[in-house]
Short mmCIF file of C-alpha atoms in Angstrom, two decimals:
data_model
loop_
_atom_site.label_atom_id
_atom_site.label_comp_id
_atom_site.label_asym_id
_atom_site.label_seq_id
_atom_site.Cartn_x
_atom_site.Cartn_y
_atom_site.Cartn_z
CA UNK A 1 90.01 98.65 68.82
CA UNK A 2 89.27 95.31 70.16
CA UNK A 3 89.03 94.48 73.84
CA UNK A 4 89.06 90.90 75.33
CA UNK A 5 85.97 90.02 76.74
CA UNK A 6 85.35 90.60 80.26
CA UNK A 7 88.51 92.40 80.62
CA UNK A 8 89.57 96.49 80.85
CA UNK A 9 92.47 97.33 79.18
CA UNK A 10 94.00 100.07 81.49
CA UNK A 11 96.86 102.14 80.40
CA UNK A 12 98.74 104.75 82.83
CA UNK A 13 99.92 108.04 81.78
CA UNK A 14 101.84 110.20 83.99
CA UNK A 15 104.37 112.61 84.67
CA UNK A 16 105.54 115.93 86.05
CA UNK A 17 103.96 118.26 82.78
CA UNK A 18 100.99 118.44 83.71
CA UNK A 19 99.60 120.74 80.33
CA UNK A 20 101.04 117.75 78.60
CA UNK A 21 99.39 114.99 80.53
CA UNK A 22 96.21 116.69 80.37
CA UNK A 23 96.89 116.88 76.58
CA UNK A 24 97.16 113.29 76.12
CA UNK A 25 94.64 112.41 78.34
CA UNK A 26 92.23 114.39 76.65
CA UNK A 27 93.56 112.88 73.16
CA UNK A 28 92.87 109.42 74.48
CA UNK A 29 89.21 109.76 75.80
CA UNK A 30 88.53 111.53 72.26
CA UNK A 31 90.10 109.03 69.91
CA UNK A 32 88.21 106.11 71.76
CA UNK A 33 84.80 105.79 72.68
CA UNK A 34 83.59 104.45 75.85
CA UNK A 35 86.82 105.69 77.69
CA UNK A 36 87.20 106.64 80.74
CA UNK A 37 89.68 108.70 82.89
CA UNK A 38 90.49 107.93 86.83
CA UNK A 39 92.87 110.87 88.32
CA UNK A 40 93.20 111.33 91.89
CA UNK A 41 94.35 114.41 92.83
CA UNK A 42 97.00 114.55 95.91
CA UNK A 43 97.38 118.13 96.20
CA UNK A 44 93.91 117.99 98.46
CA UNK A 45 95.95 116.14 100.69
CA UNK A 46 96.18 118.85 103.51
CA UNK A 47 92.32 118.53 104.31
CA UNK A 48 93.16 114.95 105.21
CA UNK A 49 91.58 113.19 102.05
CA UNK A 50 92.61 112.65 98.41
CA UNK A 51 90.55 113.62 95.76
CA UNK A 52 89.24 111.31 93.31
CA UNK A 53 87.34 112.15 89.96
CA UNK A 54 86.38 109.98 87.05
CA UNK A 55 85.72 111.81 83.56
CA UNK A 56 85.22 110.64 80.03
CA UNK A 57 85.44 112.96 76.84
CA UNK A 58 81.63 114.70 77.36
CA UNK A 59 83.07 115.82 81.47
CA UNK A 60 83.17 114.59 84.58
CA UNK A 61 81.25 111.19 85.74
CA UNK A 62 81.72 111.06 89.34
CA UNK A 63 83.84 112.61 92.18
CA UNK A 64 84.70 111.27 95.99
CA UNK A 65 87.43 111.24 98.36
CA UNK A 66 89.51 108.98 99.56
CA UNK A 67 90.80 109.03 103.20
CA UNK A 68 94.81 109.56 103.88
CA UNK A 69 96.41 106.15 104.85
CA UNK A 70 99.02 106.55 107.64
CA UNK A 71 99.15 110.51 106.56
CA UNK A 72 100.69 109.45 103.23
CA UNK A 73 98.43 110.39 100.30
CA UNK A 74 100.31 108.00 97.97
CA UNK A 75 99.17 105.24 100.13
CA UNK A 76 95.71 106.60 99.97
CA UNK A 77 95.55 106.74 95.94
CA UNK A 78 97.28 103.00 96.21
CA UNK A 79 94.16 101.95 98.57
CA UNK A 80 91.59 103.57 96.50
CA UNK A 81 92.90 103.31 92.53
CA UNK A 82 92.11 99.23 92.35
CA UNK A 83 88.58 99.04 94.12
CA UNK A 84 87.69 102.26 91.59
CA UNK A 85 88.97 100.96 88.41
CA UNK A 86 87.03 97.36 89.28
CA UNK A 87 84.38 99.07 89.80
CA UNK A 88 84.41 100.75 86.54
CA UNK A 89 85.50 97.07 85.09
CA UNK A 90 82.25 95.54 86.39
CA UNK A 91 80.03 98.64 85.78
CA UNK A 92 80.17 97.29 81.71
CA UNK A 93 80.31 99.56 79.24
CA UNK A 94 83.85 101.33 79.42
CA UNK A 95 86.72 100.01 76.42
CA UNK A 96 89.29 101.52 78.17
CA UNK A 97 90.28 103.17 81.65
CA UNK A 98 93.09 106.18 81.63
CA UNK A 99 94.68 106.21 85.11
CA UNK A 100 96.08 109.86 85.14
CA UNK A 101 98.23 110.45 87.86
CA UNK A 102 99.28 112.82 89.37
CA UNK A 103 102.43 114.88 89.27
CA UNK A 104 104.85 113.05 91.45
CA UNK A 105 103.27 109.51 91.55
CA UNK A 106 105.72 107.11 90.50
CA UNK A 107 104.93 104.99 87.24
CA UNK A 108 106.45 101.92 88.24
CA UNK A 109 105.21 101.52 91.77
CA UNK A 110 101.45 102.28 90.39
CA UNK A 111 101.69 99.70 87.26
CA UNK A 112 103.05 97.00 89.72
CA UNK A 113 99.62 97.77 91.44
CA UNK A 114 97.30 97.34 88.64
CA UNK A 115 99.82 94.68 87.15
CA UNK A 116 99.10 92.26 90.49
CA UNK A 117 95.78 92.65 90.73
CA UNK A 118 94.80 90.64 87.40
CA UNK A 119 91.82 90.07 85.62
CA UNK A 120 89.55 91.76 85.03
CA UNK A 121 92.10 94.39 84.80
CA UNK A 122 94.55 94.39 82.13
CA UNK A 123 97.60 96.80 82.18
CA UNK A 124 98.13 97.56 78.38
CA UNK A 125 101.15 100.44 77.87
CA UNK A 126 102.32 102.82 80.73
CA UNK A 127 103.31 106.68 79.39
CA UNK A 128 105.04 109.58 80.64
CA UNK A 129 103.85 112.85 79.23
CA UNK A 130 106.42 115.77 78.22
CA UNK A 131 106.49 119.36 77.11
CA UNK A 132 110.59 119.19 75.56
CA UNK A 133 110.86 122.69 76.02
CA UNK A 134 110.86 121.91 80.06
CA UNK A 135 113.34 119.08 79.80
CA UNK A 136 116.48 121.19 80.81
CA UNK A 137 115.03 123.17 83.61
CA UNK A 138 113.14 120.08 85.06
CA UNK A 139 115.95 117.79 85.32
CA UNK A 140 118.27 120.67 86.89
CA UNK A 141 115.68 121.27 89.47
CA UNK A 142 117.78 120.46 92.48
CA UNK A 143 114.63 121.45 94.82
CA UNK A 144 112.92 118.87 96.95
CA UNK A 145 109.29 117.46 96.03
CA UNK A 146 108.00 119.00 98.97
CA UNK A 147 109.30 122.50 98.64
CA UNK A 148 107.44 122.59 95.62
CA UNK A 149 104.38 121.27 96.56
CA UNK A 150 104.78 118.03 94.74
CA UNK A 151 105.67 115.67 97.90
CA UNK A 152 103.29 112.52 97.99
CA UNK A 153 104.25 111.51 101.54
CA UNK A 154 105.39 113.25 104.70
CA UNK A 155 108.11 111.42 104.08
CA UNK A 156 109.44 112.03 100.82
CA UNK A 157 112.64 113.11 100.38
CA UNK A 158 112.87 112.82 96.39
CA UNK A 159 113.90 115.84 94.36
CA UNK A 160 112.07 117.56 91.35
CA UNK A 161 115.34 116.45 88.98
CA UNK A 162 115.31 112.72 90.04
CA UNK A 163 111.79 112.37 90.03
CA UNK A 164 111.64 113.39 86.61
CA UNK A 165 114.17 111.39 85.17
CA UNK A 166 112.45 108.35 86.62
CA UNK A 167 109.82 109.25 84.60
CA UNK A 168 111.54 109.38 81.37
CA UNK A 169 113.70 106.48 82.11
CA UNK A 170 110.40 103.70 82.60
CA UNK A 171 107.74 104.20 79.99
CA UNK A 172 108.12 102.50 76.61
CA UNK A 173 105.71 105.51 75.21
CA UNK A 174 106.33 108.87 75.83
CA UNK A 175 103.70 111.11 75.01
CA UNK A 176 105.52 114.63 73.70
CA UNK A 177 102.80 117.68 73.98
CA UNK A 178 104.21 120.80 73.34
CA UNK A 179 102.69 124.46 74.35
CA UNK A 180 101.86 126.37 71.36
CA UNK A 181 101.01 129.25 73.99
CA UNK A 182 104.57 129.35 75.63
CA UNK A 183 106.65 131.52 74.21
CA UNK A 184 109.66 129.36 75.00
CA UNK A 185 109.26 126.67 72.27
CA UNK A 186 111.38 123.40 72.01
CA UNK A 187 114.56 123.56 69.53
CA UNK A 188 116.33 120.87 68.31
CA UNK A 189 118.80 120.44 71.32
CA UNK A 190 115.47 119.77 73.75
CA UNK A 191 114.59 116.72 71.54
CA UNK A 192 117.69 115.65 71.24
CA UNK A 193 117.93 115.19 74.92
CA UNK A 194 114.51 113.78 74.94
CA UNK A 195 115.57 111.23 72.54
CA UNK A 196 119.23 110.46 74.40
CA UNK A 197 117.58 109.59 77.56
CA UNK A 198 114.86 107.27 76.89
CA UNK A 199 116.32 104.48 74.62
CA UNK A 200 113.50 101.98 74.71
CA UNK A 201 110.82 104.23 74.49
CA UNK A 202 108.86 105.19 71.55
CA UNK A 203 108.11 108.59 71.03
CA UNK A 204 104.31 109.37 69.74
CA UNK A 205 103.31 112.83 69.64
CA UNK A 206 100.19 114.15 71.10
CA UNK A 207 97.71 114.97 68.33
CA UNK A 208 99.47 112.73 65.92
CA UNK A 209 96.65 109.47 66.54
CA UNK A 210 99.29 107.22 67.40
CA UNK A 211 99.21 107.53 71.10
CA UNK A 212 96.18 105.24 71.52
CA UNK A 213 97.53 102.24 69.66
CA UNK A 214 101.06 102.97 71.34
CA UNK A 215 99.06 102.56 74.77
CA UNK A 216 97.53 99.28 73.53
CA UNK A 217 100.49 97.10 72.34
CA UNK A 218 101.30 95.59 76.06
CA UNK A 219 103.16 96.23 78.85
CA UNK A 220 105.64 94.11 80.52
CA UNK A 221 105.82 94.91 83.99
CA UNK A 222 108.52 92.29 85.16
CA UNK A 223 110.89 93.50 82.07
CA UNK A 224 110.20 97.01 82.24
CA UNK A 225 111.51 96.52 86.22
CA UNK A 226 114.50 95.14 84.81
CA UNK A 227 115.33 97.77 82.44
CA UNK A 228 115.28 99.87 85.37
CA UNK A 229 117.36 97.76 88.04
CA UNK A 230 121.35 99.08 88.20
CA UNK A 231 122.82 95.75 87.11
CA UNK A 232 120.85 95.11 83.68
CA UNK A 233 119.15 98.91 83.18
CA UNK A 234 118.91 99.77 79.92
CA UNK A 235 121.21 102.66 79.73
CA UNK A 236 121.65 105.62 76.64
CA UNK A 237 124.30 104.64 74.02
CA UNK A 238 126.81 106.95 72.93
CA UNK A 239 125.64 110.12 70.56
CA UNK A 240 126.41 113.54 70.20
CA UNK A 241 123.54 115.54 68.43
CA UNK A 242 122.33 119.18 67.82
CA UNK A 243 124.85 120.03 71.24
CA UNK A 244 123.74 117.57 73.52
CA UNK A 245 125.93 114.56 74.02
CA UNK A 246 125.86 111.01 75.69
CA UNK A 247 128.87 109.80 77.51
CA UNK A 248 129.29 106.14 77.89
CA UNK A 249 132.49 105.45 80.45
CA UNK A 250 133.54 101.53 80.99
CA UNK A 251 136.57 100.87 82.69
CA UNK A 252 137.85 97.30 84.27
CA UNK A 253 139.52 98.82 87.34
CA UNK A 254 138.39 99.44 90.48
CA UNK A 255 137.62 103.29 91.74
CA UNK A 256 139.75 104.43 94.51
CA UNK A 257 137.59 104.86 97.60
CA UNK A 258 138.99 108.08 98.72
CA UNK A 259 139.34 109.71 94.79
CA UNK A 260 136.18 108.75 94.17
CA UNK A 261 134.56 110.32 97.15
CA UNK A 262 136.53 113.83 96.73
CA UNK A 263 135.30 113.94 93.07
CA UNK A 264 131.54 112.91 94.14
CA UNK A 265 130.30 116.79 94.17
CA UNK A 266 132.12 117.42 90.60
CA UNK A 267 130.58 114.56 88.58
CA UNK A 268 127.34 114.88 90.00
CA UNK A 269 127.36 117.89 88.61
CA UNK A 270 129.31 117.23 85.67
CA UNK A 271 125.59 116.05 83.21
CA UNK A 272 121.93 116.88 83.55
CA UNK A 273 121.54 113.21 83.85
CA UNK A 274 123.62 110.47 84.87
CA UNK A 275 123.52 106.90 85.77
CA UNK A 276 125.21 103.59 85.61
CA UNK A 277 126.76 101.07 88.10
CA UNK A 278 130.33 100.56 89.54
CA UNK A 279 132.55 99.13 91.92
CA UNK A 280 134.62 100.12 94.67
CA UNK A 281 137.87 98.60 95.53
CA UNK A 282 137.47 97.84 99.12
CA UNK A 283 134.11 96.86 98.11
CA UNK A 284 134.97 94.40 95.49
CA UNK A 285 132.10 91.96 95.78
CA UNK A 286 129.26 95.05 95.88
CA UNK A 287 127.37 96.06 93.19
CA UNK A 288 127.04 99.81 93.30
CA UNK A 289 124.15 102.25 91.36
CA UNK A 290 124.79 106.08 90.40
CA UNK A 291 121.97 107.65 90.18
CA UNK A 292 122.33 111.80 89.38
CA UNK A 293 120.18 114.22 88.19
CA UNK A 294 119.65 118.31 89.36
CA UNK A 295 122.93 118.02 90.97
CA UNK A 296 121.63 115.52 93.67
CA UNK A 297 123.22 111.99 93.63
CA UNK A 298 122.02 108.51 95.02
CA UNK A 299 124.43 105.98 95.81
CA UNK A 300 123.34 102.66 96.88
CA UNK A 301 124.21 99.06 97.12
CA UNK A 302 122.25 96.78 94.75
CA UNK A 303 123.76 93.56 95.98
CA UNK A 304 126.27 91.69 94.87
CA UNK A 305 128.31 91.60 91.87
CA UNK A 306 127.04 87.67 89.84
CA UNK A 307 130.77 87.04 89.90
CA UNK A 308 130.53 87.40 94.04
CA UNK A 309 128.06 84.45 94.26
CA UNK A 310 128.29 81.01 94.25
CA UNK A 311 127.53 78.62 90.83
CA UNK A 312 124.50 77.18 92.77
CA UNK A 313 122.92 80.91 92.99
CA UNK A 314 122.87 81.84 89.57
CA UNK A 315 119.63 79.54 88.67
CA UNK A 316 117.91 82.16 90.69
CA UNK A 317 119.22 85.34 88.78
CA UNK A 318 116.73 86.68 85.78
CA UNK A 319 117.84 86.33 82.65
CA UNK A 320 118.08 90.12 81.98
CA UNK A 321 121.03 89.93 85.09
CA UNK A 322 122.95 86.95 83.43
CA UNK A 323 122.93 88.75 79.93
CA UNK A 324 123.84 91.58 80.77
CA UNK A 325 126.96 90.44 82.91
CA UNK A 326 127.84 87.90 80.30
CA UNK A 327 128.13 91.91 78.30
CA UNK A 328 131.20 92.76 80.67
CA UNK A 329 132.54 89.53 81.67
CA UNK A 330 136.25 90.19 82.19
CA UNK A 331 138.31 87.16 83.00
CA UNK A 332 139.69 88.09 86.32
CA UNK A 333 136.61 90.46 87.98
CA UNK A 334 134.10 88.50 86.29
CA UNK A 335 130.93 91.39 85.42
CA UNK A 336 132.79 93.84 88.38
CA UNK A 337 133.00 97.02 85.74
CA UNK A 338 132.63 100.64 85.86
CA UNK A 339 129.86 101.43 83.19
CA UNK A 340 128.31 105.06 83.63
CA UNK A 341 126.45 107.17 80.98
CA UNK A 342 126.81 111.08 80.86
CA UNK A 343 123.74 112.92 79.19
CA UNK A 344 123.49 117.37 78.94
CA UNK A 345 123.95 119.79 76.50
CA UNK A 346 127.35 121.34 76.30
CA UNK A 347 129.05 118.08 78.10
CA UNK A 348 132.36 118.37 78.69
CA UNK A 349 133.63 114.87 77.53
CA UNK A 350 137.15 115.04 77.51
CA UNK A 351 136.71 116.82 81.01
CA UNK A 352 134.76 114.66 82.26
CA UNK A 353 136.67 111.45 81.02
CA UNK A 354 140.01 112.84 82.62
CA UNK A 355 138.16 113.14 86.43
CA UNK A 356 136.75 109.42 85.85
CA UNK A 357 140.01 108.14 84.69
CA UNK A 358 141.86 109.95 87.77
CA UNK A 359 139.02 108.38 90.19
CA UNK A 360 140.50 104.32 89.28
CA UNK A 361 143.38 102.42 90.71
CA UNK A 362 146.74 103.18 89.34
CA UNK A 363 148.92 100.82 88.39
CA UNK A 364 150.61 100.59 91.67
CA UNK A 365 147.57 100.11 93.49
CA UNK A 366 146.22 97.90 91.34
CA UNK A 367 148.83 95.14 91.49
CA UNK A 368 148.74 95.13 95.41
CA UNK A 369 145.54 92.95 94.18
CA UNK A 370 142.27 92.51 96.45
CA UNK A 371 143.93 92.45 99.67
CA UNK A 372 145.95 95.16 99.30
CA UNK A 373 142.68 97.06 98.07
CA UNK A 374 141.09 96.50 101.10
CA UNK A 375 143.50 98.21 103.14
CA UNK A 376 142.47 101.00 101.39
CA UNK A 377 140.25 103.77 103.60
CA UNK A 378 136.74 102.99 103.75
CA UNK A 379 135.31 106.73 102.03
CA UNK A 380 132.19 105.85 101.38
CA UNK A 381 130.88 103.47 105.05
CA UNK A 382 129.39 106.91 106.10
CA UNK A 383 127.49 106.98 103.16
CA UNK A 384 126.64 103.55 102.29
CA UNK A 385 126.14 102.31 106.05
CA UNK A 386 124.87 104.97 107.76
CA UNK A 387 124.93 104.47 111.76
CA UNK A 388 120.34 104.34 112.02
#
């Protein structure tokens, strides 16, 4: 292993399995000397400090605390992580820093941290660490963050399901560490899922000795943000494998606001995971994300559709955007399209299709054309504009 000279490579591994973080952690620190590990943990958090430790294969280094920021304890860790891992940067000595964090933490918000700050930090591979035998019960966890003693601000409102499907869904590694002890091993169904829902990821197993070099080969921060935005996110591709399937629904028409809306609880429901982006037809220029997992659903507005702007604007779209609306360019919407993805075991596909398919337009409505559409009722202004 080589490291730049004056710089600290610094690779993030996270996630909600904490055995299997802890496994790969540990992994790390033994494969490569001079390594270090940073993990602050939040759960402290109710005796008004975080708690920070810093640990290298031999044991622990150093402990502190770090005071709560505005009562939030993720604010805290983002105060405290980027003075600590300088520190450890200038100290000389340490090839690599491992910033373990904690259950909830979000990946992408953390590696924009260390990502900004620059030299003499550099922000080598981000990893989410998984035990496949808890992928099904994880992402139907329905319960919130909080309730489970996972909540990383007073005001979080994420659930355990979401939360770890964000996880899956932003690595390019993921770290798979099963428990030999458990009696409830993974099958073949658990890795299929695994493998359904994180597309541009590679998969390294803990114990293997490819997770270090994994961790090395670069990390992308503005690209891996794009993977993850509704208009270009990189989304699963159709499959069907060892009883787990992968939906992919595109469509040209609009969704009827009120069809839609009445069908929200049943397709939420309808897939352990589901995401995508769509439009609304008394919406037309609005570029709406679906974002499901444990049952809960997140609808937002990402902006509007490329095909809603004017020529002048587009110089100031990524690249990722243009491409991937140049994917589902139709003549007359432009990249307005309905493209979802349905992930679970035991998916009801032809189901599931029918529901979607009753949800659009018909051909009535559709040729009263965009005025007509927006004389439709306005379903979803409750949920989309709430009244503050």
């Amino acid at each position: 292993m080589s490291v730049t000279e004056g710089r600290l490579p610094v690779a993030i591994v996270g996630g909600l399995h904490a055995d299997a973080r802890r496994a790969a952690v540990e992994e790390i620190l033994r494969t490569v000397p001079g390594s270090v590990a940073l993990h602050h943990d939040l759960s402290a958090a109710t005796d008004r400090a975080v708690r920070r430790t810093v640990r290298d294969a031999s044991g622990s280094l150093g402990e502190g605390e770090a005071p709560l920021v505005n009562d939030c304890a993720c604010c805290a860790l983002r105060e405290d992580m980027v003075p600590e891992l300088l520190r450890l940067a200038t100290g000389g000595g340490h090839r690599l820093a491992v910033v373990e964090l904690w259950e909830s933490v979000e990946l992408q918000a953390m590696a924009a941290v260390i990502a900004a700050e620059g030299a003499p930090l550099e922000l080598t591979g981000v990893a989410t660490a998984v035990d496949p035998a808890l992928m099904v019960p994880y992402l139907a966890n329905g319960d919130d963050l909080a309730d489970v003693g996972f909540a990383a601000a007073p005001t979080d409102q994420r659930t355990v399901g979401d939360t770890f499907a964000r996880q899956l869904e932003y690595p390019t590694v993921i770290a798979v560490a099963e428990d030999e002890t458990c009696e409830e091993s993974a099958d073949d169904g658990d890795l299929a899922l695994l493998t359904q829902l994180t597309p541009g990821a590679r998969q390294v197993r803990v114990g293997d000795g490819a997770l270090v070099a994994a961790l090395l080969a670069g990390f992308d921060v503005e690209a891996a943000a794009a993977r993850q935005h509704p208009a270009c996110a990189l989304l699963p591709q159709e499959s069907e494998e060892h009883g787990v399937s992968t939906l992919v629904w595109r469509r040209d028409r609009p969704f009827h606001p009120d069809r839609l809306y009445e069908a929200l609880e049943d397709l939420s429901c309808a897939a352990a995971r589901s995401r995508g982006r769509f439009w609304l037809a008394d919406r037309p220029d609005t570029l709406l994300s679906w974002d499901a997992a444990g049952g809960a659903l997140c609808v937002e507005s990402a902006g509007p559709w490329l095909a809603a702007l004017p020529d002048a604007a587009w110089d100031m779209v990524p690249a990722e955007r243009r491409v991937a609306a140049s994917m589902d360019w139709h003549p007359e919407h432009g990249d307005r399209c309905q493209h979802m993805t349905f992930t679970s075991p035991g998916l009801d596909r032809e189901g599931l299709v029918a529901l979607l398919d009753s949800c659009l337009l018909t051909d009535v409505e559709y040729a009263a054309g965009p005025d007509g559409w927006k004389k439709l009722s306005h379903a979803f202004d409750e949920l989309l504009d709430p009244v503050s």
